[in-house]
Coordinates of C-alpha atoms in Angstrom, one line a residue:
M24 CA 135.0 105.6 75.8
P25 CA 135.6 106.5 79.4
V26 CA 137.6 109.5 80.4
S27 CA 141.3 109.2 81.1
D28 CA 142.6 109.6 84.8
S29 CA 143.3 113.2 84.4
A30 CA 139.8 113.6 82.9
S31 CA 138.2 111.3 85.6
E32 CA 139.5 113.9 88.3
Q33 CA 138.1 116.8 86.3
T34 CA 134.8 114.9 86.2
L35 CA 134.8 114.3 90.0
N36 CA 135.7 118.0 90.6
A37 CA 133.0 119.3 88.0
D38 CA 130.1 121.0 88.5
S39 CA 127.6 118.9 90.8
R40 CA 124.4 119.8 89.0
D41 CA 126.0 118.5 85.4
N42 CA 123.8 115.7 84.4
V43 CA 125.7 114.1 81.4
G44 CA 129.2 113.4 83.0
L45 CA 128.1 109.8 84.2
Y46 CA 126.6 109.2 80.5
M47 CA 130.1 110.2 79.3
V48 CA 132.0 107.9 81.9
L49 CA 129.7 104.9 80.3
G50 CA 130.1 106.1 76.7
V51 CA 126.3 106.5 76.1
T52 CA 123.8 109.3 75.6
Q53 CA 121.2 110.3 77.8
D54 CA 118.5 108.8 75.6
S55 CA 120.0 105.3 76.1
T56 CA 118.1 102.5 77.2
A57 CA 118.7 100.3 80.1
T58 CA 120.0 97.5 77.8
E59 CA 122.5 99.8 76.3
I60 CA 123.7 101.1 79.5
K61 CA 124.0 97.6 81.1
R62 CA 126.0 96.3 77.7
A63 CA 128.2 99.5 77.8
Y64 CA 129.0 98.9 81.9
R65 CA 129.8 95.2 81.2
R66 CA 132.2 95.8 78.5
L67 CA 134.0 98.6 80.3
A68 CA 134.0 96.8 83.8
L69 CA 135.8 93.7 81.9
Q70 CA 138.4 96.2 80.3
Y71 CA 139.0 98.3 83.5
H72 CA 138.9 95.8 86.1
P73 CA 141.7 95.7 88.5
D74 CA 142.5 92.0 87.9
R75 CA 143.2 92.9 84.0
N76 CA 144.2 96.3 84.5
P77 CA 145.8 97.0 88.1
G78 CA 146.5 100.8 87.4
A79 CA 142.7 101.9 86.7
G80 CA 141.3 101.3 90.0
G81 CA 139.9 104.8 90.2
E82 CA 138.3 104.5 86.8
F83 CA 136.6 101.2 87.7
V84 CA 135.2 102.8 90.9
R85 CA 134.0 105.6 88.6
I86 CA 132.2 103.2 86.3
Q87 CA 130.9 101.3 88.8
Y88 CA 129.2 104.3 90.4
A89 CA 127.9 105.5 87.0
Y90 CA 126.2 102.3 86.6
D91 CA 124.9 102.1 90.0
V92 CA 123.1 105.4 89.4
L93 CA 121.9 105.0 85.8
S94 CA 120.7 101.5 86.2
D95 CA 118.2 102.7 89.1
E96 CA 115.3 104.3 87.4
R97 CA 114.6 106.6 90.4
K98 CA 118.0 107.8 90.6
R99 CA 118.3 108.2 87.0
R100 CA 115.5 110.5 86.8
I101 CA 116.8 112.6 89.7
Y102 CA 120.3 112.6 88.0
D103 CA 118.8 113.8 84.8
R104 CA 117.2 116.7 86.6
Y105 CA 119.5 117.8 89.5
G106 CA 122.8 116.1 88.9
E107 CA 124.7 114.3 91.3
I108 CA 124.3 116.5 94.0
G109 CA 120.7 115.3 93.6
V110 CA 121.6 111.8 93.9
Q111 CA 123.7 112.6 97.0
M112 CA 120.8 114.5 98.9
A113 CA 118.4 111.6 97.8
G114 CA 120.5 109.1 99.4
R115 CA 120.4 111.3 102.6
M116 CA 116.9 112.3 102.3
G117 CA 115.1 109.3 101.2
G118 CA 114.7 110.7 97.6
E119 CA 111.1 110.7 97.4
L120 CA 110.7 114.5 97.5
L121 CA 113.7 114.9 94.7
D122 CA 112.0 112.2 92.2
P123 CA 110.9 114.3 89.4
Q124 CA 107.7 112.0 89.1
V125 CA 106.8 112.5 92.9
T126 CA 107.6 116.3 92.7
N127 CA 105.6 116.7 89.5
L128 CA 102.5 115.1 90.9
L129 CA 102.6 116.9 94.1
S130 CA 103.3 120.2 92.5
L131 CA 100.3 119.7 89.9
F132 CA 98.2 118.6 92.9
A133 CA 98.8 121.6 94.9
L134 CA 98.3 123.7 91.8
I135 CA 94.9 122.2 91.0
S136 CA 93.9 122.4 94.6
A137 CA 94.9 126.3 94.7
V138 CA 92.7 126.8 91.4
V139 CA 89.9 124.9 92.8
S140 CA 90.1 127.0 96.1
C141 CA 90.2 130.4 94.0
L142 CA 86.9 129.2 92.0
F143 CA 85.3 128.2 95.3
I144 CA 85.9 131.7 96.7
A145 CA 84.5 133.1 93.3
F146 CA 81.3 131.1 93.8
F147 CA 80.5 132.1 97.3
A148 CA 81.3 135.8 96.6
L149 CA 78.8 135.6 93.8
L150 CA 76.4 133.7 96.0
A151 CA 76.8 136.3 98.7
K152 CA 76.0 139.0 96.3
R153 CA 73.0 137.3 94.9
V154 CA 71.6 136.4 98.4
D155 CA 72.0 140.0 99.7
H156 CA 70.3 141.1 96.5
M157 CA 73.3 143.5 95.5
V158 CA 72.7 142.1 91.9
E159 CA 69.8 140.5 90.3
W160 CA 71.7 137.8 88.4
S161 CA 70.5 134.4 87.4
Y162 CA 72.0 131.6 89.7
K163 CA 73.1 130.1 86.3
I164 CA 75.7 133.0 86.4
V165 CA 76.4 132.6 90.1
F166 CA 77.2 128.9 89.7
I167 CA 79.9 129.6 86.8
P168 CA 82.7 128.7 89.1
L169 CA 81.0 125.1 89.7
W170 CA 80.2 124.6 86.3
I171 CA 84.0 124.9 85.5
V172 CA 84.8 122.7 88.5
D173 CA 82.3 119.9 87.2
I174 CA 83.7 120.2 83.6
A175 CA 86.9 119.4 84.9
M176 CA 85.7 116.7 86.9
V177 CA 83.7 115.1 84.1
A178 CA 87.0 115.4 81.7
G179 CA 89.2 113.6 84.4
V180 CA 86.6 110.8 84.6
V181 CA 86.7 110.5 80.8
F182 CA 90.5 110.8 80.8
V183 CA 90.8 108.0 83.4
A184 CA 88.0 105.8 81.5
L185 CA 89.9 106.0 78.5
A186 CA 93.3 105.2 80.1
R187 CA 91.9 101.8 81.8
M188 CA 90.4 101.0 78.6
Q189 CA 93.8 101.2 76.9
Y190 CA 95.5 99.4 79.7
S191 CA 93.2 96.8 79.9
G192 CA 93.6 96.3 76.2
T193 CA 97.2 96.2 76.4
S194 CA 97.1 93.8 79.3
G195 CA 94.6 91.4 77.5
E196 CA 97.0 91.1 74.4
D197 CA 99.9 90.1 76.9
D198 CA 97.6 87.7 78.5
D199 CA 97.1 86.2 75.2
E200 CA 100.6 86.1 74.0
E201 CA 101.4 84.4 77.3
N202 CA 98.6 81.8 76.8
S203 CA 99.8 81.1 73.3
N204 CA 103.3 80.7 74.5
G205 CA 101.9 78.0 76.9
N206 CA 103.2 80.0 80.2
D207 CA 99.8 80.0 81.9
I208 CA 98.9 76.7 83.5
D209 CA 96.1 76.6 85.6
D210 CA 96.1 73.4 87.9
G211 CA 92.7 73.7 88.9
C212 CA 93.4 74.7 92.6
D213 CA 94.1 77.9 94.5
D214 CA 97.5 79.0 95.9
D215 CA 96.2 78.0 99.6
E216 CA 96.1 74.3 100.0
E217 CA 93.1 74.7 102.1
E218 CA 91.2 76.1 99.2
C219 CA 91.3 72.8 97.2
N220 CA 89.5 70.5 99.6
V221 CA 90.0 67.5 97.1
A222 CA 93.7 67.7 96.7
S223 CA 94.3 68.4 100.4
D224 CA 91.7 66.1 102.2
G225 CA 91.1 63.5 99.6
I226 CA 87.3 63.9 100.1
C227 CA 84.8 63.9 97.1
D228 CA 82.0 66.4 96.7
A229 CA 79.8 63.5 97.4
G230 CA 81.0 63.3 100.8
Y231 CA 82.8 60.0 100.5
Q232 CA 86.4 59.9 102.1
G233 CA 89.0 58.2 100.4
S234 CA 92.1 59.1 98.2
F235 CA 92.8 59.6 94.5
G236 CA 94.5 56.9 92.7
S237 CA 95.4 58.9 89.7
T238 CA 97.7 62.3 89.3
A239 CA 95.2 63.4 86.7
G240 CA 92.4 63.2 89.3
R241 CA 94.2 65.1 91.9
R242 CA 95.2 67.9 89.4
S243 CA 91.9 68.3 87.8
G244 CA 89.9 68.3 91.3
T245 CA 87.5 65.7 90.2
C246 CA 86.3 62.6 91.8
R247 CA 85.7 59.6 89.8
S248 CA 85.1 55.9 90.8
S249 CA 87.9 54.8 89.1
D250 CA 90.2 57.2 90.9
V251 CA 89.1 56.4 94.1
T252 CA 90.7 54.0 96.6
R253 CA 88.3 52.9 99.4
P254 CA 90.2 53.1 102.8
S255 CA 91.4 49.8 104.1
Y256 CA 90.1 48.9 107.4
S257 CA 92.7 47.7 110.2
S258 CA 92.4 44.6 111.7
A259 CA 90.9 45.9 114.8
E260 CA 88.3 47.9 113.0
S261 CA 87.6 44.8 111.0
T262 CA 87.2 42.7 114.0
V263 CA 84.9 45.3 115.7
N264 CA 82.7 45.2 112.4
S265 CA 82.4 41.8 112.5
A266 CA 81.3 41.5 116.1
E267 CA 78.5 44.2 115.4
V268 CA 77.2 41.8 112.6
S269 CA 77.3 38.6 114.7
G270 CA 75.9 40.4 117.7
T271 CA 78.9 39.8 119.9
R272 CA 81.2 42.5 121.1
P273 CA 84.9 41.3 121.7
A274 CA 86.5 42.2 125.0
T275 CA 88.5 45.3 123.7
D276 CA 88.0 49.0 124.1
S277 CA 89.3 49.8 120.9
T278 CA 85.7 51.0 119.4
P279 CA 85.2 54.0 121.5
L280 CA 88.8 55.1 120.5
L281 CA 88.1 54.4 116.7
S282 CA 84.6 56.2 116.8
S283 CA 86.4 59.4 118.4
A284 CA 89.1 59.2 115.9
T285 CA 86.5 59.1 113.1
Q286 CA 84.5 62.0 114.6
G287 CA 87.5 64.0 115.0
R288 CA 88.4 63.5 111.4
H289 CA 85.1 64.7 110.1
Q290 CA 84.9 67.5 112.6
G291 CA 88.3 68.6 111.4
H292 CA 86.9 68.3 107.7
R293 CA 83.7 70.2 108.6
R294 CA 85.9 73.1 110.1
R295 CA 87.9 73.2 107.0
S296 CA 85.1 73.3 104.8
R297 CA 83.3 76.0 106.5
R298 CA 86.6 78.1 106.3
S299 CA 86.8 77.6 102.7
H300 CA 83.2 78.4 102.2
L301 CA 83.8 81.5 104.2
R302 CA 86.7 82.4 102.1
T303 CA 85.2 82.0 98.9
L304 CA 82.2 83.9 100.0
K305 CA 84.5 86.8 101.2
K306 CA 86.3 86.9 97.9
L307 CA 83.1 87.0 95.9
V308 CA 81.9 90.0 98.2
E309 CA 85.5 91.8 97.8
S310 CA 85.4 91.2 94.0
Q311 CA 81.9 92.9 93.9
L312 CA 83.0 95.6 96.1
Q313 CA 86.1 96.6 94.1
V314 CA 83.7 96.6 90.7
L315 CA 81.3 99.0 92.6
A316 CA 84.1 101.0 94.1
K317 CA 85.6 101.8 90.6
A318 CA 82.4 102.9 89.3
A319 CA 81.2 104.9 92.2
P320 CA 83.3 107.9 91.6
T321 CA 81.8 108.3 88.1
A322 CA 78.2 108.1 89.4
Y323 CA 79.2 110.5 92.2
I324 CA 80.4 113.1 89.8
L325 CA 77.3 112.5 87.6
L326 CA 74.7 112.6 90.2
L327 CA 76.6 115.8 91.7
V328 CA 76.2 117.7 88.4
A329 CA 72.7 116.5 88.1
F330 CA 71.9 117.8 91.6
Q331 CA 73.3 121.2 90.9
I332 CA 71.6 121.5 87.9
M333 CA 68.2 120.8 89.3
L334 CA 68.9 123.1 92.0
V335 CA 69.7 126.0 89.7
L336 CA 66.6 125.6 87.8
R337 CA 64.3 125.4 91.4
L338 CA 66.2 128.6 92.5
D339 CA 65.7 130.7 89.3
G340 CA 61.8 129.5 89.2
D341 CA 62.1 127.5 86.0
V342 CA 60.4 124.5 87.6
Q343 CA 58.4 124.0 90.7
W344 CA 59.7 120.8 91.9
S345 CA 59.5 120.0 95.5
I346 CA 62.7 119.8 97.4
W347 CA 62.5 116.0 97.8
R348 CA 62.7 115.7 93.9
V349 CA 65.6 118.2 93.8
A350 CA 67.7 116.4 96.4
A351 CA 67.1 113.0 94.8
P352 CA 70.4 112.9 93.2
W353 CA 72.3 113.7 96.6
L354 CA 70.1 110.9 98.1
C355 CA 71.1 108.4 95.4
I356 CA 74.7 109.4 96.1
E357 CA 74.2 108.4 99.9
G358 CA 72.6 105.2 98.6
I359 CA 75.6 104.3 96.4
H360 CA 77.9 105.1 99.4
F361 CA 75.5 102.8 101.6
V362 CA 75.8 99.9 99.2
L363 CA 79.7 100.2 99.4
L364 CA 79.8 100.2 103.4
T365 CA 77.4 97.5 103.4
L366 CA 79.5 95.2 101.1
Q367 CA 82.7 96.5 103.2
F368 CA 80.6 95.5 106.5
I369 CA 79.9 92.1 105.1
A370 CA 83.7 91.5 104.0
M371 CA 84.7 92.6 107.4
V372 CA 82.4 90.0 109.2
L373 CA 83.4 87.2 107.0
Q374 CA 87.1 87.8 107.7
T375 CA 86.5 87.7 111.2
G376 CA 84.4 84.7 110.9
E377 CA 87.3 82.9 108.9
R378 CA 89.7 83.8 111.3
Q379 CA 87.4 82.3 114.1
A380 CA 87.4 79.3 111.9
A381 CA 91.0 78.8 111.6
A382 CA 91.5 79.3 115.3
L383 CA 89.2 76.6 116.0
A384 CA 90.8 74.5 113.4
E385 CA 94.1 75.1 115.1
G386 CA 92.8 74.6 118.5
R387 CA 93.1 78.0 119.8
R388 CA 90.2 78.7 122.2
G389 CA 91.2 81.9 123.5
Y390 CA 90.5 83.7 120.1
L391 CA 87.7 86.5 120.4
G392 CA 85.6 85.5 117.5
L393 CA 82.4 87.0 116.1
S394 CA 80.2 88.5 118.9
V395 CA 77.4 90.8 119.1
K396 CA 79.7 93.4 120.8
R397 CA 82.3 93.0 117.8
V398 CA 79.7 93.0 115.2
A399 CA 78.2 96.2 116.7
G400 CA 81.4 97.9 116.8
I401 CA 82.2 97.0 113.2
A402 CA 78.7 98.6 112.2
V403 CA 79.3 101.7 114.1
S404 CA 82.7 102.3 112.6
N405 CA 81.4 102.0 109.2
Y406 CA 78.0 103.6 109.2
W407 CA 78.4 106.5 111.8
W408 CA 79.4 109.2 109.5
L409 CA 77.0 108.1 106.8
A410 CA 74.0 108.1 109.3
I411 CA 75.0 111.8 110.4
R412 CA 75.3 112.9 106.8
L413 CA 71.9 111.3 106.1
S414 CA 70.0 112.6 109.1
Q415 CA 71.3 116.1 108.4
A416 CA 70.1 116.0 104.7
L417 CA 66.5 114.6 105.8
M418 CA 66.2 117.3 108.4
I419 CA 67.2 120.0 105.9
I420 CA 65.0 118.7 103.2
C421 CA 62.1 118.5 105.7
K422 CA 62.5 122.0 107.0
V423 CA 62.8 123.8 103.6
N424 CA 59.8 121.8 102.1
R425 CA 58.0 122.9 105.2
D426 CA 57.1 119.5 106.3
T427 CA 58.4 120.5 110.1
N428 CA 58.6 123.7 112.1
V429 CA 61.4 122.9 114.2
N430 CA 63.7 125.4 115.1
W431 CA 67.1 125.9 112.7
F432 CA 69.3 125.1 115.7
L433 CA 67.8 121.9 116.2
V434 CA 67.7 121.2 112.4
F435 CA 71.6 121.1 112.9
V436 CA 71.6 118.7 115.8
P437 CA 73.6 116.0 113.8
L438 CA 76.3 118.3 113.0
Y439 CA 76.9 118.5 116.6
V440 CA 77.8 115.0 117.1
P441 CA 81.2 114.9 115.3
L442 CA 82.3 117.7 117.6
V443 CA 81.5 115.7 120.8
W444 CA 82.8 112.4 118.7
M445 CA 86.4 114.2 118.1
A446 CA 86.6 115.8 121.7
V447 CA 86.2 112.3 123.3
A448 CA 88.7 110.8 120.6
L449 CA 91.2 113.3 121.7
Y450 CA 90.8 112.9 125.4
F451 CA 91.5 109.1 125.1
L452 CA 94.5 109.6 122.7
P453 CA 97.0 109.6 124.9
Q454 CA 95.9 106.3 126.2
Q455 CA 95.7 104.8 122.9
L456 CA 99.3 105.8 122.1
R457 CA 100.4 104.2 125.2
A458 CA 98.4 101.0 124.4
M459 CA 100.3 100.6 121.0
G460 CA 103.7 100.2 122.9
D461 CA 105.7 102.1 120.4
A462 CA 108.7 103.6 122.1
E463 CA 108.8 106.5 119.3
L464 CA 105.2 107.3 119.6
M465 CA 105.5 107.2 123.6
Q466 CA 108.3 109.5 123.1
N467 CA 106.4 112.0 121.0
E468 CA 103.3 111.9 122.8
R469 CA 103.0 115.2 123.9
A470 CA 103.8 116.4 120.5
I471 CA 101.3 114.3 118.7
V472 CA 98.5 115.4 121.3
F473 CA 99.4 119.0 120.8
V474 CA 99.2 118.9 117.1
C475 CA 96.0 117.1 117.2
V476 CA 94.5 119.3 119.4
A477 CA 95.6 122.5 117.7
A478 CA 94.2 121.0 114.2
F479 CA 90.8 120.0 116.0
C480 CA 90.7 123.5 117.6
V481 CA 91.4 125.5 114.2
V482 CA 89.1 123.3 112.2
S483 CA 86.5 123.2 114.6
S484 CA 86.5 127.1 115.0
F485 CA 85.8 127.7 111.4
A486 CA 83.3 124.9 110.8
Y487 CA 81.2 125.8 113.9
S488 CA 81.5 129.7 113.6
F489 CA 80.0 129.4 110.0
L490 CA 77.5 127.0 111.3
A491 CA 76.3 129.5 114.2
L492 CA 76.4 132.5 111.6
L493 CA 74.3 130.2 109.1
I494 CA 71.8 129.3 111.8
W495 CA 71.6 133.1 112.7
K496 CA 70.9 134.0 109.1
L497 CA 68.3 131.2 108.5
S498 CA 66.6 132.2 111.7
L499 CA 66.6 136.1 111.1
P500 CA 67.4 136.5 107.4
A501 CA 67.2 140.5 107.8
A502 CA 69.5 140.6 110.7
V503 CA 73.0 139.7 109.0
R504 CA 74.1 139.9 105.8
M505 CA 75.3 136.7 103.6
V506 CA 78.6 138.2 103.3
L507 CA 79.4 138.3 107.1
V508 CA 78.1 134.8 107.3
L509 CA 80.6 133.6 104.7
I510 CA 83.7 135.2 106.3
P511 CA 84.9 131.9 107.9
V512 CA 84.7 130.4 104.6
F513 CA 86.5 133.3 103.0
V514 CA 89.2 132.9 105.6
A515 CA 89.5 129.0 105.5
L516 CA 89.8 129.0 101.4
G517 CA 92.3 131.9 101.3
I518 CA 94.6 129.8 103.6
V519 CA 94.1 126.6 101.4
C520 CA 94.8 128.5 98.4
C521 CA 97.9 130.5 99.8
C522 CA 99.0 127.2 101.1
C523 CA 98.8 125.1 98.1
S524 CA 100.2 127.7 95.9
C525 CA 103.1 127.9 98.1
I526 CA 103.9 124.3 98.1
S527 CA 103.6 124.1 94.3
F528 CA 106.1 126.9 94.0
C529 CA 108.3 125.5 96.2
L530 CA 108.1 121.9 94.7
A531 CA 108.6 123.5 91.1
Y532 CA 111.2 126.1 92.0
G533 CA 112.3 125.6 95.6
M534 CA 114.6 122.3 94.8
H535 CA 116.9 124.2 92.4
A536 CA 117.7 126.7 95.3
T537 CA 118.2 124.3 97.7
L538 CA 120.4 122.0 95.7
D539 CA 122.3 125.4 94.5
D540 CA 122.7 126.0 98.5
E541 CA 124.1 122.5 99.1
Q542 CA 126.5 122.8 96.2
A543 CA 128.1 125.9 97.1
A544 CA 128.4 124.5 100.7
Q545 CA 130.1 121.5 99.5
S546 CA 132.6 123.6 97.3
E547 CA 133.5 125.9 100.3
D548 CA 134.1 122.7 102.4
A549 CA 136.3 121.4 99.6
H550 CA 138.1 124.7 99.3
R551 CA 138.9 124.8 102.8
V552 CA 140.2 121.5 102.6
R553 CA 142.7 122.2 99.8
V554 CA 143.8 125.6 101.3
R555 CA 146.4 125.1 103.8
A556 CA 147.5 127.4 106.3
P557 CA 151.1 129.1 106.0
V558 CA 154.0 127.8 107.7
P559 CA 155.5 130.1 110.3
A560 CA 158.8 131.6 109.5
N561 CA 160.7 130.3 112.3
R562 CA 159.6 126.6 111.2
R563 CA 160.6 126.7 107.6
I564 CA 163.4 124.7 106.1
N565 CA 165.5 126.9 103.8
V566 CA 167.5 125.0 101.3
A567 CA 170.9 126.4 100.3
Q568 CA 171.0 126.9 96.6
P569 CA 174.2 125.7 94.9
Q570 CA 176.8 128.0 93.8

């Protein structure tokens, strides 16, 4: 049962971190379901409604507020963890960072990133000691941090696969239940009317133009001779046909008009049919792309593990394979990525062709459709990074396998292209922001450009300083130690580890401190409102006591 007026006042002024008060208002427990909360709210709302109980207006407002919080899943999670102060802050901040699910996921991701950064630091430290011959360990020991990462990734893949199988099994049972109840009815036609040419245009697959005579024919999308009603010719058209048979032509000019109208109908049908075929082909490509995209991460991880195993065996001298054979798993990874990008490229081209067909069907001649320049732009945007990675891998393999005697500085030429690319993109970034026409972006143009330039300078300084030191080490092995070469890597991974650790700690514990400060500030403000300043003595009203 809800609390009384005095108890309600105490509840309103209670600790804002209390996460059971709203449940007490509705007379339910914290483990109550949404149905139980809704049932309790309806019962109390009818009991304390101002029309029935005029003196319980404040109690009704409190009941309404409690139901508004507990009926929303996100607000209920925030209230269960942080209390009413969390709900109030969520209303001002948006609530995403106060949602326990979001904060837990972000904290877990940050923690995993910090642990992975530490493992990579350990790996590069062991690798530097081994390359500098400070220790004579086997490379199997040096790669232990990477083996830990590989085991974690394989476990994650297995967990995701099992979760998908369980979800697909549950959804399959639900679909079977819906089908048994008769809720799933297939009308034989897609949602878009243009997808069903038979129902929209009344045209059979054989190319005969007519109309369906029965509703069943329209629903099934089939064309039968009994369902087709031949089009009736008008009097003018029948006159034209009879004149053509007899060899005489009437003195009317309706024949060209009828011919152009018929040609227009056929041309419109051809455009709709072309658009329908493009849409069907695009859906087929997108479905294949989705299937391959789901299986690609598993293939990437397995091929990466295979590449590491083959590389360790080759470095330890257990096998005498060529570098091409060792790098085969990595090349397979790039091949799978090439297939994904190709399917994506075909889908984008088909989408552009579909839009062009729709523009032509609607009579919009100014639409910029498929062209060589447009297709080339789509291809460059899809394949440029793959081309850089693949060319760099091939040049390194040829150099290590001694298939070429090119200097190491020229071997890493493909990695210089992203630097130039990003510099050019930053140069044209202000123009792109102005072209968008967004007032907020234009107002913050300098800040956006400054952040992008700063990020570019930081990342490029770490990456290309490591590249320069690596080229120096490969060109003159005895001139520099591997530890010095890996200094930029150690600094970058250390920064990532520290940042991720701080983010994880703040998301796990910092929210409680923030909410405590907010609660203290609100309590102080409320105390200032309640405490009044004393009245001066000359303005006091003295009431004479009766004798």
